mmCIF file with all atom_site columns, C-alpha atoms in Angstrom:
data_model
loop_
_atom_site.group_PDB
_atom_site.id
_atom_site.type_symbol
_atom_site.label_atom_id
_atom_site.label_alt_id
_atom_site.label_comp_id
_atom_site.label_asym_id
_atom_site.label_entity_id
_atom_site.label_seq_id
_atom_site.pdbx_PDB_ins_code
_atom_site.Cartn_x
_atom_site.Cartn_y
_atom_site.Cartn_z
_atom_site.occupancy
_atom_site.B_iso_or_equiv
_atom_site.pdbx_formal_charge
_atom_site.auth_seq_id
_atom_site.auth_comp_id
_atom_site.auth_asym_id
_atom_site.auth_atom_id
_atom_site.pdbx_PDB_model_num
ATOM 1   C CA . ASP X 1 1   ? -117.629 -45.401 -43.116 1.00 68.00 ? 26  ASP X CA 1
ATOM 2   C CA . VAL X 1 2   ? -114.899 -43.987 -40.963 1.00 66.00 ? 27  VAL X CA 1
ATOM 3   C CA . LYS X 1 3   ? -116.177 -42.308 -37.854 1.00 88.00 ? 28  LYS X CA 1
ATOM 4   C CA . VAL X 1 4   ? -114.218 -39.794 -35.830 1.00 95.00 ? 29  VAL X CA 1
ATOM 5   C CA . THR X 1 5   ? -115.959 -38.482 -32.747 1.00 95.00 ? 30  THR X CA 1
ATOM 6   C CA . GLN X 1 6   ? -115.002 -35.676 -30.396 1.00 95.00 ? 31  GLN X CA 1
ATOM 7   C CA . SER X 1 7   ? -116.134 -35.532 -26.800 1.00 90.00 ? 32  SER X CA 1
ATOM 8   C CA . SER X 1 8   ? -117.869 -32.147 -26.924 1.00 91.00 ? 33  SER X CA 1
ATOM 9   C CA . ARG X 1 9   ? -119.218 -29.861 -29.631 1.00 93.00 ? 34  ARG X CA 1
ATOM 10  C CA . TYR X 1 10  ? -119.093 -26.779 -27.407 1.00 95.00 ? 35  TYR X CA 1
ATOM 11  C CA . LEU X 1 11  ? -117.034 -26.142 -24.291 1.00 96.00 ? 36  LEU X CA 1
ATOM 12  C CA . VAL X 1 12  ? -116.647 -23.085 -22.065 1.00 97.00 ? 37  VAL X CA 1
ATOM 13  C CA . LYS X 1 13  ? -113.745 -22.965 -19.617 1.00 97.00 ? 38  LYS X CA 1
ATOM 14  C CA . ARG X 1 14  ? -112.137 -20.371 -17.380 1.00 97.00 ? 39  ARG X CA 1
ATOM 15  C CA . THR X 1 15  ? -108.614 -19.022 -17.707 1.00 98.00 ? 40  THR X CA 1
ATOM 16  C CA . GLY X 1 16  ? -106.137 -21.257 -15.884 1.00 97.00 ? 41  GLY X CA 1
ATOM 17  C CA . GLU X 1 17  ? -108.269 -24.406 -15.998 1.00 97.00 ? 42  GLU X CA 1
ATOM 18  C CA . LYS X 1 18  ? -106.875 -27.681 -17.287 1.00 97.00 ? 43  LYS X CA 1
ATOM 19  C CA . VAL X 1 19  ? -108.850 -28.753 -20.351 1.00 97.00 ? 44  VAL X CA 1
ATOM 20  C CA . PHE X 1 20  ? -109.075 -32.177 -21.963 1.00 97.00 ? 45  PHE X CA 1
ATOM 21  C CA . LEU X 1 21  ? -110.353 -32.664 -25.501 1.00 97.00 ? 46  LEU X CA 1
ATOM 22  C CA . GLU X 1 22  ? -110.960 -36.254 -26.488 1.00 97.00 ? 47  GLU X CA 1
ATOM 23  C CA . CYS X 1 23  ? -111.015 -37.809 -29.936 1.00 97.00 ? 48  CYS X CA 1
ATOM 24  C CA . VAL X 1 24  ? -111.946 -41.373 -30.820 1.00 97.00 ? 49  VAL X CA 1
ATOM 25  C CA . GLN X 1 25  ? -111.788 -43.119 -34.209 1.00 96.00 ? 50  GLN X CA 1
ATOM 26  C CA . ASP X 1 26  ? -113.265 -46.494 -35.056 1.00 94.00 ? 51  ASP X CA 1
ATOM 27  C CA . MET X 1 27  ? -111.212 -47.546 -38.097 1.00 89.00 ? 52  MET X CA 1
ATOM 28  C CA . ASP X 1 28  ? -107.972 -48.773 -36.523 1.00 90.00 ? 53  ASP X CA 1
ATOM 29  C CA . HIS X 1 29  ? -106.036 -45.878 -38.060 1.00 91.00 ? 54  HIS X CA 1
ATOM 30  C CA . GLU X 1 30  ? -102.406 -45.494 -37.069 1.00 90.00 ? 55  GLU X CA 1
ATOM 31  C CA . ASN X 1 31  ? -102.138 -41.734 -37.500 1.00 92.00 ? 56  ASN X CA 1
ATOM 32  C CA . MET X 1 32  ? -104.110 -39.116 -35.582 1.00 95.00 ? 57  MET X CA 1
ATOM 33  C CA . PHE X 1 33  ? -103.937 -35.320 -35.642 1.00 95.00 ? 58  PHE X CA 1
ATOM 34  C CA . TRP X 1 34  ? -105.089 -32.258 -33.721 1.00 97.00 ? 59  TRP X CA 1
ATOM 35  C CA . TYR X 1 35  ? -105.667 -28.938 -35.515 1.00 96.00 ? 60  TYR X CA 1
ATOM 36  C CA . ARG X 1 36  ? -107.022 -25.612 -34.521 1.00 96.00 ? 61  ARG X CA 1
ATOM 37  C CA . GLN X 1 37  ? -109.062 -23.538 -36.943 1.00 94.00 ? 62  GLN X CA 1
ATOM 38  C CA . ASP X 1 38  ? -109.219 -19.762 -36.726 1.00 92.00 ? 63  ASP X CA 1
ATOM 39  C CA . PRO X 1 39  ? -110.802 -17.237 -39.115 1.00 87.00 ? 64  PRO X CA 1
ATOM 40  C CA . GLY X 1 40  ? -108.318 -16.029 -41.709 1.00 84.00 ? 65  GLY X CA 1
ATOM 41  C CA . LEU X 1 41  ? -105.676 -18.537 -40.605 1.00 87.00 ? 66  LEU X CA 1
ATOM 42  C CA . GLY X 1 42  ? -107.165 -21.795 -41.859 1.00 87.00 ? 67  GLY X CA 1
ATOM 43  C CA . LEU X 1 43  ? -106.166 -25.009 -40.115 1.00 92.00 ? 68  LEU X CA 1
ATOM 44  C CA . ARG X 1 44  ? -102.926 -25.239 -38.191 1.00 93.00 ? 69  ARG X CA 1
ATOM 45  C CA . LEU X 1 45  ? -101.444 -28.492 -36.917 1.00 93.00 ? 70  LEU X CA 1
ATOM 46  C CA . ILE X 1 46  ? -100.904 -28.650 -33.156 1.00 96.00 ? 71  ILE X CA 1
ATOM 47  C CA . TYR X 1 47  ? -99.692  -32.219 -32.628 1.00 96.00 ? 72  TYR X CA 1
ATOM 48  C CA . PHE X 1 48  ? -99.873  -35.527 -34.391 1.00 93.00 ? 73  PHE X CA 1
ATOM 49  C CA . SER X 1 49  ? -99.337  -39.137 -33.466 1.00 94.00 ? 74  SER X CA 1
ATOM 50  C CA . TYR X 1 50  ? -98.210  -41.768 -35.928 1.00 89.00 ? 75  TYR X CA 1
ATOM 51  C CA . ASP X 1 51  ? -98.871  -44.664 -33.554 1.00 88.00 ? 76  ASP X CA 1
ATOM 52  C CA . VAL X 1 52  ? -99.699  -45.535 -29.946 1.00 91.00 ? 77  VAL X CA 1
ATOM 53  C CA . LYS X 1 53  ? -97.525  -43.634 -27.474 1.00 89.00 ? 78  LYS X CA 1
ATOM 54  C CA . MET X 1 54  ? -95.828  -41.792 -30.353 1.00 90.00 ? 79  MET X CA 1
ATOM 55  C CA . LYS X 1 55  ? -96.262  -38.072 -30.811 1.00 93.00 ? 80  LYS X CA 1
ATOM 56  C CA . GLU X 1 56  ? -94.677  -35.220 -32.689 1.00 93.00 ? 81  GLU X CA 1
ATOM 57  C CA . LYS X 1 57  ? -95.085  -31.485 -32.470 1.00 94.00 ? 82  LYS X CA 1
ATOM 58  C CA . GLY X 1 58  ? -96.856  -29.720 -35.256 1.00 92.00 ? 83  GLY X CA 1
ATOM 59  C CA . ASP X 1 59  ? -96.611  -26.073 -36.182 1.00 90.00 ? 84  ASP X CA 1
ATOM 60  C CA . ILE X 1 60  ? -98.124  -24.543 -33.023 1.00 95.00 ? 85  ILE X CA 1
ATOM 61  C CA . PRO X 1 61  ? -97.562  -26.889 -30.029 1.00 96.00 ? 86  PRO X CA 1
ATOM 62  C CA . GLU X 1 62  ? -96.962  -24.198 -27.405 1.00 96.00 ? 87  GLU X CA 1
ATOM 63  C CA . GLY X 1 63  ? -99.438  -24.405 -24.550 1.00 96.00 ? 88  GLY X CA 1
ATOM 64  C CA . TYR X 1 64  ? -100.675 -27.872 -25.536 1.00 97.00 ? 89  TYR X CA 1
ATOM 65  C CA . SER X 1 65  ? -99.772  -31.475 -24.832 1.00 97.00 ? 90  SER X CA 1
ATOM 66  C CA . VAL X 1 66  ? -101.217 -34.766 -26.071 1.00 97.00 ? 91  VAL X CA 1
ATOM 67  C CA . SER X 1 67  ? -101.713 -38.337 -24.966 1.00 96.00 ? 92  SER X CA 1
ATOM 68  C CA . ARG X 1 68  ? -102.184 -41.506 -27.004 1.00 96.00 ? 93  ARG X CA 1
ATOM 69  C CA . GLU X 1 69  ? -102.398 -44.538 -24.740 1.00 95.00 ? 94  GLU X CA 1
ATOM 70  C CA . LYS X 1 70  ? -104.715 -46.529 -27.018 1.00 95.00 ? 95  LYS X CA 1
ATOM 71  C CA . LYS X 1 71  ? -104.799 -46.671 -30.775 1.00 94.00 ? 96  LYS X CA 1
ATOM 72  C CA . GLU X 1 72  ? -108.345 -45.363 -31.101 1.00 96.00 ? 97  GLU X CA 1
ATOM 73  C CA . ARG X 1 73  ? -108.039 -42.402 -28.726 1.00 97.00 ? 98  ARG X CA 1
ATOM 74  C CA . PHE X 1 74  ? -106.027 -39.201 -28.990 1.00 97.00 ? 99  PHE X CA 1
ATOM 75  C CA . SER X 1 75  ? -106.361 -36.527 -26.316 1.00 97.00 ? 100 SER X CA 1
ATOM 76  C CA . LEU X 1 76  ? -105.403 -32.879 -26.487 1.00 98.00 ? 101 LEU X CA 1
ATOM 77  C CA . ILE X 1 77  ? -104.596 -31.215 -23.178 1.00 98.00 ? 102 ILE X CA 1
ATOM 78  C CA . LEU X 1 78  ? -104.482 -27.527 -22.391 1.00 97.00 ? 103 LEU X CA 1
ATOM 79  C CA . GLU X 1 79  ? -102.452 -27.438 -19.177 1.00 94.00 ? 104 GLU X CA 1
ATOM 80  C CA . SER X 1 80  ? -103.577 -23.925 -18.230 1.00 97.00 ? 105 SER X CA 1
ATOM 81  C CA . ALA X 1 81  ? -106.162 -22.518 -20.595 1.00 97.00 ? 106 ALA X CA 1
ATOM 82  C CA . SER X 1 82  ? -105.751 -18.961 -21.820 1.00 97.00 ? 107 SER X CA 1
ATOM 83  C CA . THR X 1 83  ? -108.084 -16.695 -23.762 1.00 97.00 ? 108 THR X CA 1
ATOM 84  C CA . ASN X 1 84  ? -105.911 -16.941 -26.891 1.00 96.00 ? 109 ASN X CA 1
ATOM 85  C CA . GLN X 1 85  ? -106.731 -20.649 -27.001 1.00 98.00 ? 110 GLN X CA 1
ATOM 86  C CA . THR X 1 86  ? -110.353 -19.848 -27.772 1.00 98.00 ? 111 THR X CA 1
ATOM 87  C CA . SER X 1 87  ? -110.810 -21.615 -31.098 1.00 97.00 ? 112 SER X CA 1
ATOM 88  C CA . MET X 1 88  ? -112.343 -24.491 -33.031 1.00 96.00 ? 113 MET X CA 1
ATOM 89  C CA . TYR X 1 89  ? -110.394 -27.714 -32.460 1.00 97.00 ? 114 TYR X CA 1
ATOM 90  C CA . LEU X 1 90  ? -110.518 -30.456 -35.073 1.00 96.00 ? 115 LEU X CA 1
ATOM 91  C CA . CYS X 1 91  ? -109.298 -34.005 -34.722 1.00 96.00 ? 116 CYS X CA 1
ATOM 92  C CA . ALA X 1 92  ? -108.451 -36.232 -37.686 1.00 95.00 ? 117 ALA X CA 1
ATOM 93  C CA . SER X 1 93  ? -107.266 -39.766 -38.307 1.00 94.00 ? 118 SER X CA 1
ATOM 94  C CA . ARG X 1 94  ? -105.597 -41.498 -41.217 1.00 90.00 ? 119 ARG X CA 1
ATOM 95  C CA . ASN X 1 95  ? -104.607 -44.958 -42.354 1.00 81.00 ? 120 ASN X CA 1
ATOM 96  C CA . SER X 1 96  ? -100.835 -44.853 -42.787 1.00 74.00 ? 121 SER X CA 1
ATOM 97  C CA . PHE X 1 97  ? -101.129 -46.357 -46.299 1.00 74.00 ? 122 PHE X CA 1
ATOM 98  C CA . LYS X 1 98  ? -103.676 -43.892 -47.649 1.00 70.00 ? 123 LYS X CA 1
ATOM 99  C CA . GLY X 1 99  ? -103.386 -40.162 -48.095 1.00 68.00 ? 124 GLY X CA 1
ATOM 100 C CA . GLU X 1 100 ? -106.658 -38.675 -46.904 1.00 81.00 ? 125 GLU X CA 1
ATOM 101 C CA . GLN X 1 101 ? -107.462 -37.683 -43.368 1.00 89.00 ? 126 GLN X CA 1
ATOM 102 C CA . TYR X 1 102 ? -110.906 -38.119 -41.827 1.00 92.00 ? 127 TYR X CA 1
ATOM 103 C CA . PHE X 1 103 ? -112.126 -35.347 -39.562 1.00 94.00 ? 128 PHE X CA 1
ATOM 104 C CA . GLY X 1 104 ? -114.340 -35.187 -36.510 1.00 95.00 ? 129 GLY X CA 1
ATOM 105 C CA . PRO X 1 105 ? -117.103 -32.570 -36.141 1.00 94.00 ? 130 PRO X CA 1
ATOM 106 C CA . GLY X 1 106 ? -114.943 -30.207 -34.088 1.00 95.00 ? 131 GLY X CA 1
ATOM 107 C CA . THR X 1 107 ? -115.053 -28.758 -30.582 1.00 96.00 ? 132 THR X CA 1
ATOM 108 C CA . ARG X 1 108 ? -115.631 -25.044 -30.248 1.00 95.00 ? 133 ARG X CA 1
ATOM 109 C CA . LEU X 1 109 ? -113.749 -24.025 -27.108 1.00 97.00 ? 134 LEU X CA 1
ATOM 110 C CA . THR X 1 110 ? -114.283 -20.679 -25.444 1.00 97.00 ? 135 THR X CA 1
ATOM 111 C CA . VAL X 1 111 ? -111.920 -19.604 -22.652 1.00 98.00 ? 136 VAL X CA 1
ATOM 112 C CA . THR X 1 112 ? -113.200 -16.734 -20.540 1.00 97.00 ? 137 THR X CA 1
ATOM 113 C CA . GLY K 2 1   ? -91.323  -25.197 -46.699 1.00 82.00 ? 16  GLY K CA 1
ATOM 114 C CA . ASP K 2 2   ? -94.467  -26.604 -48.206 1.00 87.00 ? 17  ASP K CA 1
ATOM 115 C CA . SER K 2 3   ? -97.344  -24.185 -48.642 1.00 91.00 ? 18  SER K CA 1
ATOM 116 C CA . VAL K 2 4   ? -100.736 -23.781 -50.283 1.00 94.00 ? 19  VAL K CA 1
ATOM 117 C CA . THR K 2 5   ? -102.232 -20.558 -51.602 1.00 95.00 ? 20  THR K CA 1
ATOM 118 C CA . GLN K 2 6   ? -105.901 -20.402 -52.522 1.00 94.00 ? 21  GLN K CA 1
ATOM 119 C CA . MET K 2 7   ? -108.006 -17.531 -53.715 1.00 89.00 ? 22  MET K CA 1
ATOM 120 C CA . GLU K 2 8   ? -109.356 -15.194 -51.118 1.00 83.00 ? 23  GLU K CA 1
ATOM 121 C CA . GLY K 2 9   ? -113.057 -15.224 -50.519 1.00 85.00 ? 24  GLY K CA 1
ATOM 122 C CA . PRO K 2 10  ? -115.806 -14.825 -49.961 1.00 94.00 ? 25  PRO K CA 1
ATOM 123 C CA . VAL K 2 11  ? -117.220 -15.910 -53.305 1.00 96.00 ? 26  VAL K CA 1
ATOM 124 C CA . THR K 2 12  ? -120.904 -15.293 -54.006 1.00 97.00 ? 27  THR K CA 1
ATOM 125 C CA . LEU K 2 13  ? -122.604 -16.896 -57.003 1.00 97.00 ? 28  LEU K CA 1
ATOM 126 C CA . SER K 2 14  ? -126.096 -17.430 -58.298 1.00 97.00 ? 29  SER K CA 1
ATOM 127 C CA . GLU K 2 15  ? -127.451 -20.931 -58.628 1.00 97.00 ? 30  GLU K CA 1
ATOM 128 C CA . GLU K 2 16  ? -126.307 -22.710 -61.838 1.00 97.00 ? 31  GLU K CA 1
ATOM 129 C CA . ALA K 2 17  ? -123.264 -20.432 -62.223 1.00 97.00 ? 32  ALA K CA 1
ATOM 130 C CA . PHE K 2 18  ? -119.821 -21.812 -63.018 1.00 97.00 ? 33  PHE K CA 1
ATOM 131 C CA . LEU K 2 19  ? -117.396 -22.084 -60.121 1.00 97.00 ? 34  LEU K CA 1
ATOM 132 C CA . THR K 2 20  ? -113.628 -21.882 -60.079 1.00 97.00 ? 35  THR K CA 1
ATOM 133 C CA . ILE K 2 21  ? -111.569 -21.686 -56.893 1.00 97.00 ? 36  ILE K CA 1
ATOM 134 C CA . ASN K 2 22  ? -107.868 -21.307 -57.600 1.00 97.00 ? 37  ASN K CA 1
ATOM 135 C CA . CYS K 2 23  ? -105.241 -23.220 -55.657 1.00 97.00 ? 38  CYS K CA 1
ATOM 136 C CA . THR K 2 24  ? -101.475 -23.230 -56.155 1.00 97.00 ? 39  THR K CA 1
ATOM 137 C CA . TYR K 2 25  ? -98.857  -24.975 -54.097 1.00 96.00 ? 40  TYR K CA 1
ATOM 138 C CA . THR K 2 26  ? -95.163  -25.032 -53.269 1.00 94.00 ? 41  THR K CA 1
ATOM 139 C CA . ALA K 2 27  ? -93.698  -28.385 -52.301 1.00 90.00 ? 42  ALA K CA 1
ATOM 140 C CA . THR K 2 28  ? -90.627  -30.525 -52.540 1.00 83.00 ? 43  THR K CA 1
ATOM 141 C CA . GLY K 2 29  ? -91.081  -33.863 -54.217 1.00 80.00 ? 44  GLY K CA 1
ATOM 142 C CA . TYR K 2 30  ? -94.442  -35.108 -55.434 1.00 82.00 ? 45  TYR K CA 1
ATOM 143 C CA . PRO K 2 31  ? -97.203  -34.363 -52.947 1.00 88.00 ? 46  PRO K CA 1
ATOM 144 C CA . SER K 2 32  ? -100.766 -35.616 -53.014 1.00 89.00 ? 47  SER K CA 1
ATOM 145 C CA . LEU K 2 33  ? -103.381 -32.875 -53.431 1.00 93.00 ? 48  LEU K CA 1
ATOM 146 C CA . PHE K 2 34  ? -106.801 -32.635 -51.830 1.00 94.00 ? 49  PHE K CA 1
ATOM 147 C CA . TRP K 2 35  ? -109.917 -30.514 -51.689 1.00 97.00 ? 50  TRP K CA 1
ATOM 148 C CA . TYR K 2 36  ? -111.894 -30.603 -48.463 1.00 96.00 ? 51  TYR K CA 1
ATOM 149 C CA . VAL K 2 37  ? -115.289 -29.018 -47.818 1.00 97.00 ? 52  VAL K CA 1
ATOM 150 C CA . GLN K 2 38  ? -116.687 -27.744 -44.526 1.00 95.00 ? 53  GLN K CA 1
ATOM 151 C CA . TYR K 2 39  ? -120.435 -27.204 -44.260 1.00 94.00 ? 54  TYR K CA 1
ATOM 152 C CA . PRO K 2 40  ? -121.696 -24.826 -41.562 1.00 88.00 ? 55  PRO K CA 1
ATOM 153 C CA . GLY K 2 41  ? -121.241 -26.237 -38.072 1.00 84.00 ? 56  GLY K CA 1
ATOM 154 C CA . GLU K 2 42  ? -119.444 -29.375 -39.249 1.00 87.00 ? 57  GLU K CA 1
ATOM 155 C CA . GLY K 2 43  ? -115.954 -30.795 -39.561 1.00 90.00 ? 58  GLY K CA 1
ATOM 156 C CA . LEU K 2 44  ? -114.078 -31.178 -42.849 1.00 93.00 ? 59  LEU K CA 1
ATOM 157 C CA . GLN K 2 45  ? -115.048 -33.769 -45.428 1.00 93.00 ? 60  GLN K CA 1
ATOM 158 C CA . LEU K 2 46  ? -112.837 -34.972 -48.244 1.00 93.00 ? 61  LEU K CA 1
ATOM 159 C CA . LEU K 2 47  ? -114.297 -33.761 -51.537 1.00 97.00 ? 62  LEU K CA 1
ATOM 160 C CA . LEU K 2 48  ? -111.711 -35.106 -53.992 1.00 96.00 ? 63  LEU K CA 1
ATOM 161 C CA . LYS K 2 49  ? -108.050 -35.919 -54.320 1.00 93.00 ? 64  LYS K CA 1
ATOM 162 C CA . ALA K 2 50  ? -105.254 -36.537 -56.845 1.00 93.00 ? 65  ALA K CA 1
ATOM 163 C CA . THR K 2 51  ? -102.048 -38.390 -56.113 1.00 88.00 ? 66  THR K CA 1
ATOM 164 C CA . LYS K 2 52  ? -99.890  -37.714 -59.170 1.00 88.00 ? 67  LYS K CA 1
ATOM 165 C CA . ALA K 2 53  ? -99.428  -35.263 -62.012 1.00 91.00 ? 68  ALA K CA 1
ATOM 166 C CA . ASP K 2 54  ? -102.252 -35.086 -64.580 1.00 94.00 ? 69  ASP K CA 1
ATOM 167 C CA . ASP K 2 55  ? -104.630 -37.023 -62.313 1.00 94.00 ? 70  ASP K CA 1
ATOM 168 C CA . LYS K 2 56  ? -108.143 -35.626 -62.209 1.00 96.00 ? 71  LYS K CA 1
ATOM 169 C CA . GLY K 2 57  ? -110.126 -35.930 -59.007 1.00 96.00 ? 72  GLY K CA 1
ATOM 170 C CA . SER K 2 58  ? -113.900 -35.680 -59.216 1.00 97.00 ? 73  SER K CA 1
ATOM 171 C CA . ASN K 2 59  ? -116.888 -35.975 -56.898 1.00 97.00 ? 74  ASN K CA 1
ATOM 172 C CA . LYS K 2 60  ? -120.436 -34.554 -56.729 1.00 95.00 ? 75  LYS K CA 1
ATOM 173 C CA . GLY K 2 61  ? -119.892 -32.594 -59.965 1.00 97.00 ? 76  GLY K CA 1
ATOM 174 C CA . PHE K 2 62  ? -116.657 -30.986 -58.708 1.00 98.00 ? 77  PHE K CA 1
ATOM 175 C CA . GLU K 2 63  ? -113.374 -31.564 -60.541 1.00 98.00 ? 78  GLU K CA 1
ATOM 176 C CA . ALA K 2 64  ? -109.721 -30.638 -60.079 1.00 98.00 ? 79  ALA K CA 1
ATOM 177 C CA . THR K 2 65  ? -106.664 -31.612 -62.142 1.00 97.00 ? 80  THR K CA 1
ATOM 178 C CA . TYR K 2 66  ? -103.161 -31.963 -60.684 1.00 96.00 ? 81  TYR K CA 1
ATOM 179 C CA . ARG K 2 67  ? -101.006 -29.682 -62.863 1.00 95.00 ? 82  ARG K CA 1
ATOM 180 C CA . LYS K 2 68  ? -97.342  -30.108 -62.027 1.00 92.00 ? 83  LYS K CA 1
ATOM 181 C CA . GLU K 2 69  ? -96.133  -27.613 -64.636 1.00 93.00 ? 84  GLU K CA 1
ATOM 182 C CA . THR K 2 70  ? -98.177  -24.802 -63.077 1.00 95.00 ? 85  THR K CA 1
ATOM 183 C CA . THR K 2 71  ? -98.176  -26.246 -59.531 1.00 95.00 ? 86  THR K CA 1
ATOM 184 C CA . SER K 2 72  ? -101.950 -25.854 -59.430 1.00 97.00 ? 87  SER K CA 1
ATOM 185 C CA . PHE K 2 73  ? -105.054 -27.787 -58.408 1.00 97.00 ? 88  PHE K CA 1
ATOM 186 C CA . HIS K 2 74  ? -107.992 -25.526 -59.215 1.00 98.00 ? 89  HIS K CA 1
ATOM 187 C CA . LEU K 2 75  ? -111.478 -26.618 -58.153 1.00 98.00 ? 90  LEU K CA 1
ATOM 188 C CA . GLU K 2 76  ? -114.285 -26.320 -60.725 1.00 98.00 ? 91  GLU K CA 1
ATOM 189 C CA . LYS K 2 77  ? -117.975 -27.067 -60.963 1.00 98.00 ? 92  LYS K CA 1
ATOM 190 C CA . GLY K 2 78  ? -120.116 -26.392 -63.980 1.00 97.00 ? 93  GLY K CA 1
ATOM 191 C CA . SER K 2 79  ? -123.375 -25.542 -62.210 1.00 96.00 ? 94  SER K CA 1
ATOM 192 C CA . VAL K 2 80  ? -123.451 -24.774 -58.499 1.00 97.00 ? 95  VAL K CA 1
ATOM 193 C CA . GLN K 2 81  ? -126.407 -25.339 -56.188 1.00 97.00 ? 96  GLN K CA 1
ATOM 194 C CA . VAL K 2 82  ? -127.487 -23.612 -52.993 1.00 97.00 ? 97  VAL K CA 1
ATOM 195 C CA . SER K 2 83  ? -126.437 -26.764 -51.135 1.00 96.00 ? 98  SER K CA 1
ATOM 196 C CA . ASP K 2 84  ? -122.819 -26.184 -52.273 1.00 97.00 ? 99  ASP K CA 1
ATOM 197 C CA . SER K 2 85  ? -122.539 -23.186 -49.927 1.00 97.00 ? 100 SER K CA 1
ATOM 198 C CA . ALA K 2 86  ? -119.621 -24.039 -47.660 1.00 97.00 ? 101 ALA K CA 1
ATOM 199 C CA . VAL K 2 87  ? -115.964 -23.319 -47.014 1.00 95.00 ? 102 VAL K CA 1
ATOM 200 C CA . TYR K 2 88  ? -113.541 -25.077 -49.369 1.00 97.00 ? 103 TYR K CA 1
ATOM 201 C CA . PHE K 2 89  ? -109.962 -25.929 -48.386 1.00 96.00 ? 104 PHE K CA 1
ATOM 202 C CA . CYS K 2 90  ? -107.159 -26.930 -50.706 1.00 96.00 ? 105 CYS K CA 1
ATOM 203 C CA . ALA K 2 91  ? -104.452 -29.077 -49.090 1.00 93.00 ? 106 ALA K CA 1
ATOM 204 C CA . LEU K 2 92  ? -101.288 -30.924 -49.962 1.00 91.00 ? 107 LEU K CA 1
ATOM 205 C CA . GLY K 2 93  ? -99.974  -34.062 -48.322 1.00 88.00 ? 108 GLY K CA 1
ATOM 206 C CA . THR K 2 94  ? -96.324  -33.881 -47.338 1.00 76.00 ? 109 THR K CA 1
ATOM 207 C CA . GLN K 2 95  ? -94.245  -36.909 -48.105 1.00 68.00 ? 110 GLN K CA 1
ATOM 208 C CA . GLY K 2 96  ? -93.150  -39.301 -45.423 1.00 57.00 ? 111 GLY K CA 1
ATOM 209 C CA . GLY K 2 97  ? -94.504  -42.115 -43.306 1.00 48.00 ? 112 GLY K CA 1
ATOM 210 C CA . SER K 2 98  ? -97.097  -40.088 -41.410 1.00 52.00 ? 113 SER K CA 1
ATOM 211 C CA . GLU K 2 99  ? -98.144  -37.746 -44.140 1.00 71.00 ? 114 GLU K CA 1
ATOM 212 C CA . LYS K 2 100 ? -99.164  -34.382 -42.787 1.00 82.00 ? 115 LYS K CA 1
ATOM 213 C CA . LEU K 2 101 ? -101.548 -32.045 -44.548 1.00 88.00 ? 116 LEU K CA 1
ATOM 214 C CA . VAL K 2 102 ? -100.750 -28.409 -45.261 1.00 89.00 ? 117 VAL K CA 1
ATOM 215 C CA . PHE K 2 103 ? -103.928 -26.388 -45.786 1.00 92.00 ? 118 PHE K CA 1
ATOM 216 C CA . GLY K 2 104 ? -104.797 -23.224 -47.600 1.00 93.00 ? 119 GLY K CA 1
ATOM 217 C CA . LYS K 2 105 ? -106.754 -20.644 -45.632 1.00 93.00 ? 120 LYS K CA 1
ATOM 218 C CA . GLY K 2 106 ? -110.107 -21.625 -47.084 1.00 94.00 ? 121 GLY K CA 1
ATOM 219 C CA . THR K 2 107 ? -112.563 -19.984 -49.469 1.00 95.00 ? 122 THR K CA 1
ATOM 220 C CA . LYS K 2 108 ? -116.118 -19.358 -48.368 1.00 95.00 ? 123 LYS K CA 1
ATOM 221 C CA . LEU K 2 109 ? -118.677 -19.934 -51.101 1.00 97.00 ? 124 LEU K CA 1
ATOM 222 C CA . THR K 2 110 ? -122.244 -18.669 -50.903 1.00 97.00 ? 125 THR K CA 1
ATOM 223 C CA . VAL K 2 111 ? -124.710 -19.701 -53.595 1.00 97.00 ? 126 VAL K CA 1
ATOM 224 C CA . ASN K 2 112 ? -127.917 -17.691 -53.830 1.00 96.00 ? 127 ASN K CA 1
ATOM 225 C CA . PRO K 2 113 ? -131.155 -19.044 -55.337 1.00 95.00 ? 128 PRO K CA 1
#
């Protein structure tokens, strides 16, 4: 079974802090994705990476950056956290030859 | 652009009732279609998928048929259980090398005993 793990289930940070969210997958997938999930808005794509060191902006990249130095790891970075970044963050990975994405358990981030 | 519209929730049913959650899409080309389920406190899990017109995806008693003529992919189950209580997301896969998913806003289902 594919396993996607995220570094924290719950995280509380202060406004202005730099925040790192880590995601690791164990199936040698080429593609990895970061979403945020908010009530009434569903899932929105922040960034994705189709291979190591490759990245593309999703629908809501403002205030975020990403890093993919190794195939199995995809990091989401909040350079200066703000309260409107309080959300559930979901990571996913995908084999480039198959359609479905596999999701991690999510990190619920609260910025105070 | 590509989009997915699914019925607003929440939906509340009694155990053994019939379930339908409507999903329609707008897309260029021939997208793949998916239903994902999110149980409380967890990430999303793939429930079923269909990759071309008239395909039927099925899993755990749930079914959905890819209808190109009506651009729909409605989720159905003949007899729901309390354990089916979750949020259900319809999604389409955009075409291209690194296929992105476009999600509906989710429908929360509660099944009462």
